[in-house]
Amino acid sequence: MSEYILEMRDVTKRFPGVLALDKAHLKLRPGDVHCLLGENGAGKSTMMKILAGAQPADSGEILIDGTAVQILSPHHAQELGISMIYQEFNLSPYLSVAENIFLGREPRLGKSPFIDWKRMYNDSREILKRIRVDLDVRRPVNELSVAQQQMVEIAKALSVKAKIIVMDEPSATLTEHELAALFDLIRTLRSDGIGLIYISHRLEEVFEIGDQVTVMRDGQHVATKPVSELNREEIIRMMVGRELTEEYPKEFFTRGEERLRVEGLGREGAFSDVSFSLYTGEIVSLTGLVGAGRTEVARAIFGADKITAGRIFLDGKPVEVRSPQDAIKYGIGLLTEDRKNQGLVLGMTVRENTTLASLKKLVKRLFINRKEERSVAEQYVRELQIKTPSVEQVVQNLSGGNQQKVVLAKWLFTQSRVLIFDEPTRGIDVGAKAEIFKLMNALIKKGVAILMISSELPEVLGMCDRVLVMHEGRLAGELTREEASQERIMRLATGMGKAEAA
Amino acid sequence: MSAPSDSTHAAQIKRTLLTFGPLVLALILEIVIFEMIGRRQDNPGFASLNTLILVLNQSAVYGVMAVGMTFVIITGGIDLSVGSLVACAGVLCAMFVHWGGGEQVWAWIIIGWIAAVGLGMVAGSVAGLLITWFSIPPFIATLALMSSLRGLGNLATDGKPISPLPEAYNWLGRHPLWGQVPVSVVLLLLILAGGALLLNHTQFGRHVRAIGGNEESARLSGVNVMRVKWLVYVLCGMLTAVAGLILSSRLGSGSPKVGLGDELAVIAAVVVGGTSLSGGRGSIGGTFVGLLVVSVLNSGLTWIGVETFGQQVTLGVVILAAVLLDQLKTRGSAF
Amino acid sequence: MKAIQVGIVLCLAGVLCGCGAKPGAVPVKPKVIGAALLTQTHVFYQDMVSAMEDEAKKQGFKLRLQYAEFDSQKQINQVETFIAQGVDAIIVAPNDSSGMTPVIAAARAKNIPVFTADIAAHGAQVVSHIASDNEKGGVLLAEYLAKRLNGKGKVAIIDHPTVASVQERTKGFLQTLAKYPDMQIVQKVPGEGQRDKAMRVTQDLLQAHPDLAAIFGINDDSALGALAAVESAGLQDKIVIVGFDGTPEAETEIAAGKALKADAVQYPKKIGQKTIEVIAACLRGEKVPPVVPVEVGLIDQASLKGGKP
């Protein structure tokens, strides 16, 4: 018996023009939570795709329990005890929890074609009990929360007797509370001797749950060390390959005039009585727990959803924003939380995405001036340092950080004077994060007012001049940069601020 | 500065070749094969300018419809009502001309054209409203319209074709310009060119593609999604009416029975041309080549004496082959 | 000089019979005839085509067959292809009698003679139309009904007025029936020549006219649809149905003594053979009549028992 449950040795994978993996390696012990870190494009996902049997490696070896194996297909990977839990779940929404857990491996009544429902339900309950999750196995999964669906995925992995479980950004869509439950579950799995590979951009989680850390960069293995021997700065340095001077490059400007004011804003069933002002020269953060109504407020200001109460003032004058078109006319831009589904047209090019919101400017006698359009796009590519082979590249092929920059380019080209960033750094690696923050600074310098919605308290504290905290659809409080701390924000966000005030 | 733009030009040419190359190759192959078989049957002349014009004339009806359908499909929609609308448009125009009697034939023909195109726009507008305002899925909305329009055409004519019509009525579908090229062919080429300009070089066209690619992103980028989608169906209805006028002129009558199943033939041409049924991806150039592949196939099979049933089977195989080719291509480019 | 002569002869031939019989240096190449017919799925057309093929072989013609399968657009495309191929003659059985005018004119402009078989083309100048004497069939059926009902009773027609041959059938039927003052046509309902539609309209008909004595189905599908409706209403002993075409199914019902009592029958093989014969005559430069009627017959239970006519 080998010390390692999984060893990947000298794995190399070449795509046309790119060396995605260059003799990368990874060793996983049973009962370890092994964090795989690296910027986007470092080769983490290629490595995991090879492990899952979704892609073959060009060369290299994979050993499971010390035995060399060839992973031929995803199905084969499953048979070898490897389970993947992706950000987007592979659950069938209208089937029950139990049906999902046993999908494709339903127990039969003897040799008949009929499903042995009793056994399926019992076995499902058994598995859920093992991971201490309380769920009705007959419920369709579309009625479950995202966190609960994740639990079902994990139960599914266990039902195939997985020895190795890979979790790709499992925390991305979870609330704090749900995340705690996930960590409990991971600890249970760990004590059962299962090897976990944990991929995340949030370094705090690495320190909370990880045992080992492997850092990758440019398809190569950089280092593997126990978490206890590392600190945050070291990890970042290994990931970026250089000293990152500042994670939050905050610059201060003098506060100018009021740009945007909302009074008593409300939308039935979502939020109510929200009032605040945005001034030039500052970044204001709107924070709170997931579901507190932050995104809803942003969408309402942007005209994406109808408001049922309240007024919006721009430069002191009341404006009616009934649609995104109106918002764009008034110079309000929204960088949505969900870039892929709401921010970009993935199948279109960098050029086309950049100009989408303000094509009118490029229309000369009915037709779009292609030459001018290209030069506009090229200008933003240079200015924002978007890494793309050309402006004719389809944005689907760009990394998260570069995609976010394309969205930003789109709003810069509309000449936005108010920009709302909804979770601007989600799914973006550390290096690109700092770049986005620097761009925010540059925008403020130009007189743009910025509202930043974020769940990441360190970045809220690092980048903002003022913090607005929402709780259950209302503004629970406002803190200045000096007043703000993680603890005070959390108290307001969980509704304890009021009790304190009362 | 010139170097990068040159490289993008080269890339563009490469992309165009990659997209249309296989289809154009298939087209040439078709023509060569039919000519060869034709010669063996002592029946040469398929690969000639005259035959090309003939094929274009025969594809004018589908071609004009296919331009509108390409727009609809790129938004991620579908229009099943075109086959019925083709009949209605022809019937309406024929009714005017018939009603006008032998007097001032041209005046009545032009009135008929305007009325038919108007009808097409109204029908498209209704489809568009049902789809945007009432959020009915395009498949269902246009399926309902397909049935209603077919019924309307039959009601208006009591199920009987309207004829005889004066000879001038045949002008649109047959009259040769410059001695050889029928008006319908010129019209088809103009509409194709116009469609390509509209799709690739105007704000409207860009918005159409953005909606097909990602409707929510487009909306949040300030695209008036409802209006653009509505306009797409109006455009499709309008072009379908023009196709109906061509068909009616070619038949020399206004029949409520024509166009049965045309929606499928048109969708087939569009899909063979590389437009994705899930929206966002497609081009008028592709549609044109797709149309030619299908039309040349039909004409060629007739030319060499393959009967209708054989043609149906072959057409199915060709549609599948084209779509498979497209799939392989996208799969290939994913890496 | 020669060219002018040829031109004059061509013009004359065109004036005389529209035939493009090219005189002078006739090549050894066999004459090619393009046939754009209605459908391949009906037994009627299958019979017609097989006779055409036999006769064409006899005459040394090459026959190219295409079928519209109920699509007018496809049919004109087929005819256009024949024109482009420069065939020596074209046979059309139009899907839509009125939708062939321009394309037939286009063939004439290229001096290709066009013939219609079975179904006529309105408004188009064809050399010759070869078809069953549909009008005579209508006459035969009307006389049969008059005899059977002793010259009185209410009669309905399951009609399909868009088809020219049907118009002739009803014309002969109506003209003959007019000779009997006590027999009246109460209604003409459209059945589109399809069995399910015919059945539905007959059901309505039976509601509206409970005292109906006879139904004329303009083809066998119409008649069989009417038969189904009459039987399900339990009126098979009160109503006499007559049909047209003599399909095997109709013959079976007639022989079994059902409410369907008689059928006018066409002889599709004779139509096919006659068509080729007329074309051959035309291509030889003979004058051919503009309409060539092909005889029809009448069958009833008695004639079927006595063997096929």
CSV table of N, CA, C and O in Angstrom, one decimal, chain A residues 475-479 488 491-502:
chain,number,residue,atom,x,y,z
A,475,LEU,N,-31.6,48.8,4.3
A,475,LEU,CA,-30.3,49.3,4.7
A,475,LEU,C,-30.1,49.2,6.2
A,475,LEU,O,-30.9,49.8,6.9
A,476,ALA,N,-29.2,48.4,6.7
A,476,ALA,CA,-29.1,48.2,8.1
A,476,ALA,C,-28.1,49.2,8.7
A,476,ALA,O,-28.2,49.5,9.9
A,477,GLY,N,-27.3,49.8,7.9
A,477,GLY,CA,-26.4,50.8,8.5
A,477,GLY,C,-25.3,51.2,7.5
A,477,GLY,O,-25.2,50.6,6.4
A,478,GLU,N,-24.7,52.3,7.8
A,478,GLU,CA,-23.6,52.9,7.0
A,478,GLU,C,-22.4,53.1,7.8
A,478,GLU,O,-22.5,53.6,9.0
A,479,LEU,N,-21.2,52.7,7.3
A,479,LEU,CA,-20.0,52.8,8.1
A,479,LEU,C,-19.0,53.5,7.3
A,479,LEU,O,-18.9,53.4,6.0
A,488,ARG,N,-18.0,44.6,12.7
A,488,ARG,CA,-19.1,45.5,12.7
A,488,ARG,C,-20.0,45.3,11.5
A,488,ARG,O,-21.2,45.3,11.6
A,491,ARG,N,-22.1,42.2,12.1
A,491,ARG,CA,-23.2,42.5,13.1
A,491,ARG,C,-24.4,43.1,12.3
A,491,ARG,O,-25.6,42.7,12.5
A,492,LEU,N,-24.1,44.1,11.5
A,492,LEU,CA,-25.2,44.8,10.8
A,492,LEU,C,-25.8,43.8,9.8
A,492,LEU,O,-27.0,43.8,9.6
A,493,ALA,N,-25.0,43.0,9.1
A,493,ALA,CA,-25.5,42.2,8.1
A,493,ALA,C,-26.4,41.1,8.6
A,493,ALA,O,-27.3,40.6,7.9
A,494,THR,N,-26.1,40.7,9.9
A,494,THR,CA,-26.9,39.6,10.4
A,494,THR,C,-28.1,40.1,11.2
A,494,THR,O,-28.8,39.4,11.9
A,495,GLY,N,-28.2,41.4,11.2
A,495,GLY,CA,-29.4,42.0,11.9
A,495,GLY,C,-29.2,42.3,13.4
A,495,GLY,O,-30.1,42.7,14.1
A,496,MET,N,-27.9,42.1,13.8
A,496,MET,CA,-27.6,42.4,15.2
A,496,MET,C,-27.3,43.8,15.5
A,496,MET,O,-27.4,44.3,16.6
A,497,GLY,N,-27.0,44.6,14.4
A,497,GLY,CA,-26.7,46.0,14.6
A,497,GLY,C,-27.9,46.7,15.2
A,497,GLY,O,-27.7,47.6,16.1
A,498,LYS,N,-29.1,46.4,14.7
A,498,LYS,CA,-30.3,47.0,15.2
A,498,LYS,C,-30.5,46.8,16.7
A,498,LYS,O,-30.8,47.7,17.5
A,499,ALA,N,-30.3,45.5,17.1
A,499,ALA,CA,-30.5,45.2,18.5
A,499,ALA,C,-29.6,46.0,19.3
A,499,ALA,O,-29.9,46.5,20.4
A,500,GLU,N,-28.4,46.2,18.8
A,500,GLU,CA,-27.4,46.9,19.5
A,500,GLU,C,-27.8,48.4,19.7
A,500,GLU,O,-27.7,49.0,20.7
A,501,ALA,N,-28.4,48.9,18.5
A,501,ALA,CA,-28.8,50.3,18.6
A,501,ALA,C,-30.0,50.5,19.5
A,501,ALA,O,-30.1,51.6,20.2
A,502,ALA,N,-30.8,49.5,19.6
A,502,ALA,CA,-32.1,49.7,20.4
A,502,ALA,C,-31.8,49.7,21.9
A,502,ALA,O,-30.8,49.6,22.4
